[in-house]
CSV table of C-alpha atoms in Angstrom, one decimal:
chain,number,residue,atom,x,y,z
S,1,UNK,CA,-33.9,37.1,36.5
S,2,UNK,CA,-30.6,38.6,37.6
S,3,UNK,CA,-27.7,36.2,37.2
S,4,UNK,CA,-24.9,36.9,39.8
S,5,UNK,CA,-21.3,35.9,39.1
S,6,UNK,CA,-21.3,32.7,41.2
S,7,UNK,CA,-24.4,31.5,39.3
S,8,UNK,CA,-22.8,32.4,35.9
S,9,UNK,CA,-19.8,30.4,36.9
S,10,UNK,CA,-21.9,27.4,37.8
S,11,UNK,CA,-23.8,27.5,34.4
S,12,UNK,CA,-20.5,27.7,32.5
S,13,UNK,CA,-19.1,24.7,34.3
S,14,UNK,CA,-22.3,22.7,33.6
S,15,UNK,CA,-22.2,23.6,29.9
S,16,UNK,CA,-18.5,22.5,29.7
S,17,UNK,CA,-19.4,19.1,31.3
S,18,UNK,CA,-22.2,18.6,28.7
S,19,UNK,CA,-19.9,19.4,25.8
S,20,UNK,CA,-17.3,17.1,27.0
S,21,UNK,CA,-19.8,14.3,27.6
S,22,UNK,CA,-21.2,14.8,24.1
S,23,UNK,CA,-17.8,14.8,22.5
S,24,UNK,CA,-16.8,11.6,24.3
S,25,UNK,CA,-20.0,9.9,23.1
S,26,UNK,CA,-19.3,11.0,19.5
S,27,UNK,CA,-15.7,9.8,19.6
S,28,UNK,CA,-15.9,6.6,21.5
S,29,UNK,CA,-19.5,5.5,21.9
S,30,UNK,CA,-20.5,5.0,18.3
S,31,UNK,CA,-18.2,2.6,16.6
S,32,UNK,CA,-15.0,0.6,16.8
S,33,UNK,CA,-12.6,-1.1,14.3
S,34,UNK,CA,-11.4,-4.6,14.0
S,35,UNK,CA,-8.5,-5.9,11.9
S,36,UNK,CA,-8.1,-9.4,10.6
S,37,UNK,CA,-5.4,-11.1,8.7
S,38,UNK,CA,-5.7,-13.4,5.7
S,39,UNK,CA,-6.7,-17.0,6.6
S,40,UNK,CA,-8.2,-18.3,3.3
S,41,UNK,CA,-7.1,-18.2,-0.3
S,42,UNK,CA,-9.7,-15.7,-1.3
S,43,UNK,CA,-10.2,-12.8,1.2
S,44,UNK,CA,-8.7,-10.6,3.8
S,45,UNK,CA,-11.4,-9.0,5.9
S,46,UNK,CA,-11.3,-5.2,5.7
S,47,UNK,CA,-11.4,-2.9,8.8
S,48,UNK,CA,-14.9,-1.7,9.2
S,49,UNK,CA,-16.3,0.9,11.5
S,50,UNK,CA,-19.3,-0.9,13.0
S,51,UNK,CA,-22.2,1.3,14.1
S,52,UNK,CA,-24.0,0.3,17.3
S,53,UNK,CA,-27.3,1.0,15.5
S,54,UNK,CA,-27.0,1.2,11.8
S,55,UNK,CA,-30.5,2.6,11.2
S,56,UNK,CA,-30.2,5.4,13.7
S,57,UNK,CA,-26.6,6.3,12.9
S,58,UNK,CA,-26.7,6.3,9.1
S,59,UNK,CA,-26.8,10.1,8.5
S,60,UNK,CA,-24.2,10.6,11.2
S,61,UNK,CA,-21.9,8.0,9.7
S,62,UNK,CA,-22.3,9.5,6.2
S,63,UNK,CA,-21.1,12.8,7.6
S,64,UNK,CA,-18.1,11.1,9.3
S,65,UNK,CA,-17.1,9.3,6.1
S,66,UNK,CA,-17.1,12.6,4.2
S,67,UNK,CA,-15.0,14.5,6.8
S,68,UNK,CA,-12.9,12.0,8.8
S,69,UNK,CA,-10.0,10.3,7.2
S,70,UNK,CA,-9.9,7.7,10.0
S,71,UNK,CA,-13.1,6.2,8.7
S,72,UNK,CA,-12.2,3.1,6.7
S,73,UNK,CA,-14.5,1.8,4.1
S,74,UNK,CA,-14.2,-1.7,2.8
S,75,UNK,CA,-11.0,-1.8,0.8
S,76,UNK,CA,-10.7,-4.4,-2.0
S,77,UNK,CA,-7.3,-5.3,-3.6
S,78,UNK,CA,-7.2,-7.2,-6.9
S,79,UNK,CA,-3.8,-8.9,-6.8
S,80,UNK,CA,-1.6,-11.7,-8.1
S,81,UNK,CA,0.8,-13.3,-5.7
S,82,UNK,CA,3.8,-13.0,-8.0
S,83,UNK,CA,3.2,-9.4,-9.0
S,84,UNK,CA,5.8,-7.0,-7.4
S,85,UNK,CA,3.4,-4.1,-8.1
S,86,UNK,CA,0.7,-5.8,-6.0
S,87,UNK,CA,3.3,-6.5,-3.4
S,88,UNK,CA,4.1,-2.8,-3.0
S,89,UNK,CA,0.5,-2.1,-2.3
S,90,UNK,CA,0.1,-5.0,0.2
S,91,UNK,CA,3.2,-3.8,2.0
S,92,UNK,CA,1.8,-0.2,2.2
S,93,UNK,CA,-1.6,-1.4,3.4
S,94,UNK,CA,0.1,-3.4,6.1
S,95,UNK,CA,2.2,-0.4,7.2
S,96,UNK,CA,-0.8,1.8,7.5
S,97,UNK,CA,-2.7,-0.9,9.4
S,98,UNK,CA,-5.5,-1.1,6.8
S,99,UNK,CA,-7.1,-4.5,6.4
S,100,UNK,CA,-8.6,-5.4,3.0
S,101,UNK,CA,-10.4,-8.0,0.9
S,102,UNK,CA,-7.9,-9.9,-1.3
S,103,UNK,CA,-9.3,-10.9,-4.7
S,104,UNK,CA,-6.9,-13.0,-6.7
S,105,UNK,CA,-6.4,-12.4,-10.4
S,106,UNK,CA,-4.5,-15.3,-12.0
S,107,UNK,CA,-2.4,-13.7,-14.7
S,108,UNK,CA,-1.1,-17.0,-15.9
S,109,UNK,CA,-4.7,-18.1,-16.7
S,110,UNK,CA,-5.6,-14.8,-18.3
S,111,UNK,CA,-8.2,-13.8,-15.7
S,112,UNK,CA,-7.1,-10.2,-16.2
S,113,UNK,CA,-8.8,-10.3,-19.7
S,114,UNK,CA,-12.3,-11.1,-18.4
S,115,UNK,CA,-15.1,-8.5,-19.1
S,116,UNK,CA,-15.5,-8.0,-15.3
S,117,UNK,CA,-11.8,-7.1,-14.8
S,118,UNK,CA,-11.8,-5.0,-18.0
S,119,UNK,CA,-14.2,-2.6,-16.3
S,120,UNK,CA,-11.8,-2.1,-13.5
S,121,UNK,CA,-8.6,-1.7,-15.6
S,122,UNK,CA,-8.8,-1.7,-19.4
S,123,UNK,CA,-5.0,-2.2,-19.4
S,124,UNK,CA,-5.5,-5.6,-17.8
S,125,UNK,CA,-2.8,-5.2,-15.1
S,126,UNK,CA,-2.8,-5.7,-11.4
S,127,UNK,CA,-3.0,-4.2,-8.8
S,128,UNK,CA,-6.4,-2.6,-8.7
S,129,UNK,CA,-7.6,-1.0,-5.5
S,130,UNK,CA,-11.3,-0.4,-4.8
S,131,UNK,CA,-12.1,1.9,-1.8
S,132,UNK,CA,-15.9,2.5,-1.7
S,133,UNK,CA,-16.7,4.2,-5.0
S,134,UNK,CA,-13.0,4.9,-5.8
S,135,UNK,CA,-11.2,2.6,-8.3
S,136,UNK,CA,-7.5,3.0,-8.9
S,137,UNK,CA,-5.4,0.8,-11.2
S,138,UNK,CA,-1.8,1.8,-10.8
S,139,UNK,CA,0.5,1.0,-7.8
S,140,UNK,CA,2.1,4.5,-7.8
S,141,UNK,CA,-1.3,6.2,-7.9
S,142,UNK,CA,-2.7,3.8,-5.3
S,143,UNK,CA,0.1,4.6,-2.8
S,144,UNK,CA,-0.4,8.3,-3.3
S,145,UNK,CA,-4.1,7.9,-2.8
S,146,UNK,CA,-3.6,5.9,0.4
S,147,UNK,CA,-1.2,8.6,1.7
S,148,UNK,CA,-3.7,11.4,1.0
S,149,UNK,CA,-6.7,9.6,2.5
S,150,UNK,CA,-5.2,7.6,5.4
S,151,UNK,CA,-2.8,9.7,7.4
S,152,UNK,CA,-1.6,7.1,9.9
S,153,UNK,CA,2.0,5.9,9.4
S,154,UNK,CA,3.0,8.4,6.7
S,155,UNK,CA,4.8,7.0,3.7
S,156,UNK,CA,6.2,10.4,2.7
S,157,UNK,CA,8.4,12.5,5.0
S,158,UNK,CA,7.5,16.2,5.7
S,159,UNK,CA,10.9,17.6,4.6
S,160,UNK,CA,10.6,18.5,0.9
S,161,UNK,CA,14.0,17.2,-0.2
S,162,UNK,CA,13.5,13.8,1.4
S,163,UNK,CA,9.9,13.7,0.1
S,164,UNK,CA,11.1,14.3,-3.4
S,165,UNK,CA,13.9,11.7,-3.0
S,166,UNK,CA,11.3,9.1,-2.0
S,167,UNK,CA,9.1,9.9,-5.0
S,168,UNK,CA,12.2,9.8,-7.3
S,169,UNK,CA,13.3,6.4,-6.1
S,170,UNK,CA,9.7,5.0,-6.3
S,171,UNK,CA,9.5,6.4,-9.9
S,172,UNK,CA,12.7,4.7,-10.9
S,173,UNK,CA,11.4,1.3,-9.8
S,174,UNK,CA,7.8,1.8,-11.2
S,175,UNK,CA,8.8,3.5,-14.5
S,176,UNK,CA,12.3,2.4,-15.5
S,177,UNK,CA,12.7,-1.1,-14.0
S,178,UNK,CA,9.6,-3.2,-13.3
S,179,UNK,CA,7.8,-2.4,-16.6
S,180,UNK,CA,10.7,-3.8,-18.5
S,181,UNK,CA,10.6,-7.2,-16.9
S,182,UNK,CA,6.9,-7.7,-16.3
S,183,UNK,CA,5.3,-11.0,-17.3
S,184,UNK,CA,3.7,-9.7,-20.6
S,185,UNK,CA,6.9,-8.1,-21.8
S,186,UNK,CA,9.1,-11.2,-21.0
S,187,UNK,CA,6.6,-13.4,-22.9
S,188,UNK,CA,6.8,-11.1,-25.8
S,189,UNK,CA,10.6,-11.1,-25.7
S,190,UNK,CA,10.7,-14.9,-25.5
S,191,UNK,CA,8.4,-15.3,-28.5
S,192,UNK,CA,10.5,-12.9,-30.6
S,193,UNK,CA,14.1,-13.6,-29.5
S,194,UNK,CA,14.1,-16.7,-27.2
S,195,UNK,CA,14.3,-17.4,-23.5
S,196,UNK,CA,18.0,-16.6,-23.1
S,197,UNK,CA,17.7,-13.2,-24.5
S,198,UNK,CA,14.7,-12.6,-22.4
S,199,UNK,CA,16.7,-13.2,-19.2
S,200,UNK,CA,19.6,-11.0,-20.4
S,201,UNK,CA,17.1,-8.2,-21.2
S,202,UNK,CA,15.6,-8.3,-17.7
S,203,UNK,CA,18.9,-8.5,-15.9
S,204,UNK,CA,20.4,-5.6,-17.9
S,205,UNK,CA,17.5,-3.2,-17.0
S,206,UNK,CA,17.3,-4.4,-13.4
S,207,UNK,CA,21.1,-3.8,-12.8
S,208,UNK,CA,20.9,-0.5,-14.6
S,209,UNK,CA,18.1,0.7,-12.3
S,210,UNK,CA,19.9,-0.7,-9.1
S,211,UNK,CA,23.1,1.1,-10.2
S,212,UNK,CA,21.2,4.4,-10.4
S,213,UNK,CA,19.4,3.8,-7.1
S,214,UNK,CA,22.6,2.9,-5.3
S,215,UNK,CA,24.2,6.2,-6.3
S,216,UNK,CA,21.0,8.2,-5.5
S,217,UNK,CA,20.5,6.8,-2.0
S,218,UNK,CA,24.0,6.3,-0.7
S,219,UNK,CA,24.1,9.7,0.9
S,220,UNK,CA,20.6,9.6,2.5
S,221,UNK,CA,20.3,6.0,3.6
S,222,UNK,CA,20.2,5.0,7.2
S,223,UNK,CA,18.5,1.9,8.3
S,224,UNK,CA,16.1,2.5,5.4
S,225,UNK,CA,16.4,4.4,2.1
S,226,UNK,CA,16.1,7.9,3.4
S,227,UNK,CA,16.9,7.6,7.1
S,228,UNK,CA,15.6,5.4,10.0
S,229,UNK,CA,12.0,5.4,9.1
S,230,UNK,CA,10.2,3.3,6.4
S,231,UNK,CA,8.9,5.5,3.6
S,232,UNK,CA,7.7,5.1,0.0
S,233,UNK,CA,11.1,4.4,-1.4
S,234,UNK,CA,11.4,1.3,0.8
S,235,UNK,CA,7.9,0.2,-0.1
S,236,UNK,CA,8.9,0.2,-3.8
S,237,UNK,CA,12.5,-1.1,-3.3
S,238,UNK,CA,12.0,-4.1,-1.1
S,239,UNK,CA,9.7,-6.1,-3.4
S,240,UNK,CA,11.8,-5.2,-6.4
S,241,UNK,CA,15.0,-6.5,-4.7
S,242,UNK,CA,13.2,-9.7,-3.7
S,243,UNK,CA,12.0,-10.4,-7.2
S,244,UNK,CA,15.4,-9.5,-8.7
S,245,UNK,CA,17.3,-11.9,-6.5
S,246,UNK,CA,14.8,-14.8,-6.5
S,247,UNK,CA,13.6,-14.7,-10.1
S,248,UNK,CA,16.6,-13.1,-12.0
S,249,UNK,CA,19.5,-14.1,-9.8
S,250,UNK,CA,20.8,-10.6,-9.4
S,251,UNK,CA,23.8,-10.4,-7.1
S,252,UNK,CA,23.1,-7.6,-4.6
S,253,UNK,CA,26.6,-7.6,-3.2
S,254,UNK,CA,27.2,-5.1,-6.1
S,255,UNK,CA,24.7,-2.7,-4.4
S,256,UNK,CA,25.6,-2.7,-0.7
S,257,UNK,CA,23.3,0.3,0.2
S,258,UNK,CA,20.3,-1.4,-1.4
S,259,UNK,CA,21.2,-4.7,0.2
S,260,UNK,CA,21.2,-3.0,3.7
S,261,UNK,CA,17.8,-1.4,3.0
S,262,UNK,CA,16.3,-4.7,2.0
S,263,UNK,CA,17.7,-6.5,5.1
S,264,UNK,CA,16.0,-3.9,7.3
S,265,UNK,CA,12.7,-4.2,5.5
S,266,UNK,CA,12.9,-8.0,5.6
S,267,UNK,CA,12.6,-8.0,9.4
S,268,UNK,CA,9.4,-6.0,9.5
S,269,UNK,CA,6.2,-8.0,10.3
S,270,UNK,CA,4.3,-5.8,7.7
S,271,UNK,CA,6.7,-6.9,5.0
S,272,UNK,CA,6.7,-10.5,6.1
S,273,UNK,CA,2.9,-10.5,5.8
S,274,UNK,CA,3.1,-9.1,2.3
S,275,UNK,CA,5.5,-11.8,1.0
S,276,UNK,CA,4.4,-13.5,-2.3
S,277,UNK,CA,4.4,-17.0,-0.9
S,278,UNK,CA,2.1,-15.9,2.0
S,279,UNK,CA,-0.7,-14.7,-0.3
S,280,UNK,CA,-4.0,-16.7,-0.6
S,281,UNK,CA,-3.4,-17.5,-4.3
S,282,UNK,CA,0.2,-18.7,-3.9
S,283,UNK,CA,0.7,-22.4,-4.7
S,284,UNK,CA,1.1,-24.7,-1.7
């Protein structure tokens, strides 16, 4: 059969319509997401892509999970309400709009030493994040993982210098400050040298770190640590400042740049939802 130009044009238009309809069905007809906030002292429901027909869509969903970073598996966060490391992760999850199941680990009662938790993190620290088959037990690594997998609301800027600056500030908090005043270290210090020396030790290292961060960020800070967008430096800084002022009575007037950054973070709903006292395992 000879196909004349008008007929060819009609066939092309019909094909385009079919492709568009199929793409629409693939994108919008198969699943949707819901987000819930914590309402009990044990869980936060994760965002789940809910298939219309699980049996008929299983293979298609498996392909989507493997190739599409917007697919959200059930995220589980093992956390302790007073842990500033866990706080960072809660803040980051909130910023990215990722809901999750909250599983409390009471460090005061030694629940981190159970055989079940030992399988998740042999170092017996929180946080631990479980995302499907992936288990990560370090807040710095967790945030980098979230940034790589879930691209919404980036926590690292594109510009290389600002990106490096965010990583440097986050590293100062996670490597040179928080480990020196974590619960296990302070207990050890108290047993060896007494409670007063313990507090002096913690304050010395916190103030040393804040002094370095104040100098590092003065030239780059806007509303937040590296401009007017919230990035990873802010996610690490804000919980650290909160703990420093409330638990160790650090006077932030000595660090005006950091104080301004914290004041900006404090107004964010995502930060408010991550506050220690708002977690399911916090005492009433």
